[in-house]
Amino acid sequence: MTVIKGVLFDFSGTLLRIESAESWLRAALTASGTAMDDAELVRSAAALERAGALPGGSSPVELPGDLGELWEIRDRDARHHRALYTGLARQVPLPDPELYDALYERSRAAEAWQPYPDAAEVLAELHRRGTRIGVLSNIGWDLRPVLRAHGLDRYVDVCVLSYEHGLQKPDPRLFALGCRELGLDPAAVLMVGDDRTADGGATAVGCSFLPVDHLPVDRRPDGLRPVLERVG
């Protein structure tokens, strides 16, 4: 059996989790100087969540037809990503048109993301063991500042972001690129992620795969610890 010498982690729902839709909307309202009473805020936040407008949150309950094609390619290009998520947000009436861009900007802010309780501990231990560590994410913006703000970047050797390469998981080429960036044969690499289809696609190039549950941070205190059992 090949010894695992490197780990590729998904970002959203694996290492960190986006804030709640209510917290997200409240922060955007504050940033734009817009007032909204609490009852309306709660209703609007729930509607935004149903619309799938929060990146890293739930998928749309019903995807508007004019956004269907964009949904499929949203993580291949930064412009696609912004257009898709601001377009989904616009399905929900809000008191100020500037809020749609404010919401998108908030979703990229470090304050909007919270690491899972065991993320730093697991990354630090892997780093101590000399394991090569990468973050491989379907995303439309640069997540490196978020990792830096939460003190996780010190453990990460490489970041492979879909929008920077015009590829998105489960395309085998993105996983192959991640392995090359780690300097390892895919057989020596473990992919960890919350999406069994997208992240599980790593097995097509010969990586191992360890799924984790996409849960709020307070409901998944030690979901990453099994990684340490898989790595030599």
JSON list of C-alpha atoms in Angstrom, two decimals, residues 1-7 126 129-132 182-191 206-208 227-232:
[
{"chain": "A", "resi": 1, "resn": "MET", "atom": "CA", "xyz": [0.00, 0.00, 0.00]},
{"chain": "A", "resi": 2, "resn": "THR", "atom": "CA", "xyz": [1.37, 3.42, -1.02]},
{"chain": "A", "resi": 3, "resn": "VAL", "atom": "CA", "xyz": [2.21, 5.74, 1.86]},
{"chain": "A", "resi": 4, "resn": "ILE", "atom": "CA", "xyz": [0.31, 9.05, 1.79]},
{"chain": "A", "resi": 5, "resn": "LYS", "atom": "CA", "xyz": [2.81, 11.88, 1.62]},
{"chain": "A", "resi": 6, "resn": "GLY", "atom": "CA", "xyz": [0.52, 14.75, 0.66]},
{"chain": "A", "resi": 7, "resn": "VAL", "atom": "CA", "xyz": [-3.01, 15.95, 1.34]},
{"chain": "A", "resi": 126, "resn": "LEU", "atom": "CA", "xyz": [0.57, 17.24, 9.13]},
{"chain": "A", "resi": 129, "resn": "ARG", "atom": "CA", "xyz": [5.20, 15.30, 10.05]},
{"chain": "A", "resi": 130, "resn": "GLY", "atom": "CA", "xyz": [6.57, 16.78, 6.84]},
{"chain": "A", "resi": 131, "resn": "THR", "atom": "CA", "xyz": [3.41, 16.07, 4.84]},
{"chain": "A", "resi": 132, "resn": "ARG", "atom": "CA", "xyz": [2.90, 18.23, 1.76]},
{"chain": "A", "resi": 182, "resn": "LEU", "atom": "CA", "xyz": [2.74, 19.07, -4.44]},
{"chain": "A", "resi": 183, "resn": "GLY", "atom": "CA", "xyz": [5.51, 17.28, -6.32]},
{"chain": "A", "resi": 184, "resn": "LEU", "atom": "CA", "xyz": [3.92, 13.90, -5.65]},
{"chain": "A", "resi": 185, "resn": "ASP", "atom": "CA", "xyz": [2.52, 10.97, -7.55]},
{"chain": "A", "resi": 186, "resn": "PRO", "atom": "CA", "xyz": [-1.30, 10.90, -7.22]},
{"chain": "A", "resi": 187, "resn": "ALA", "atom": "CA", "xyz": [-1.10, 7.53, -5.48]},
{"chain": "A", "resi": 188, "resn": "ALA", "atom": "CA", "xyz": [0.70, 9.27, -2.60]},
{"chain": "A", "resi": 189, "resn": "VAL", "atom": "CA", "xyz": [-1.96, 12.01, -2.28]},
{"chain": "A", "resi": 190, "resn": "LEU", "atom": "CA", "xyz": [-5.17, 12.05, -0.23]},
{"chain": "A", "resi": 191, "resn": "MET", "atom": "CA", "xyz": [-8.01, 14.36, -1.30]},
{"chain": "A", "resi": 206, "resn": "GLY", "atom": "CA", "xyz": [-5.24, 7.74, -8.60]},
{"chain": "A", "resi": 207, "resn": "CYS", "atom": "CA", "xyz": [-5.61, 9.79, -5.41]},
{"chain": "A", "resi": 208, "resn": "SER", "atom": "CA", "xyz": [-7.29, 8.43, -2.31]},
{"chain": "A", "resi": 227, "resn": "VAL", "atom": "CA", "xyz": [-6.90, 12.51, 8.06]},
{"chain": "A", "resi": 228, "resn": "LEU", "atom": "CA", "xyz": [-4.11, 11.95, 10.58]},
{"chain": "A", "resi": 229, "resn": "GLU", "atom": "CA", "xyz": [-4.88, 8.23, 10.65]},
{"chain": "A", "resi": 230, "resn": "ARG", "atom": "CA", "xyz": [-4.48, 8.01, 6.87]},
{"chain": "A", "resi": 231, "resn": "VAL", "atom": "CA", "xyz": [-1.18, 9.83, 6.59]},
{"chain": "A", "resi": 232, "resn": "GLY", "atom": "CA", "xyz": [2.14, 8.14, 7.28]}
]
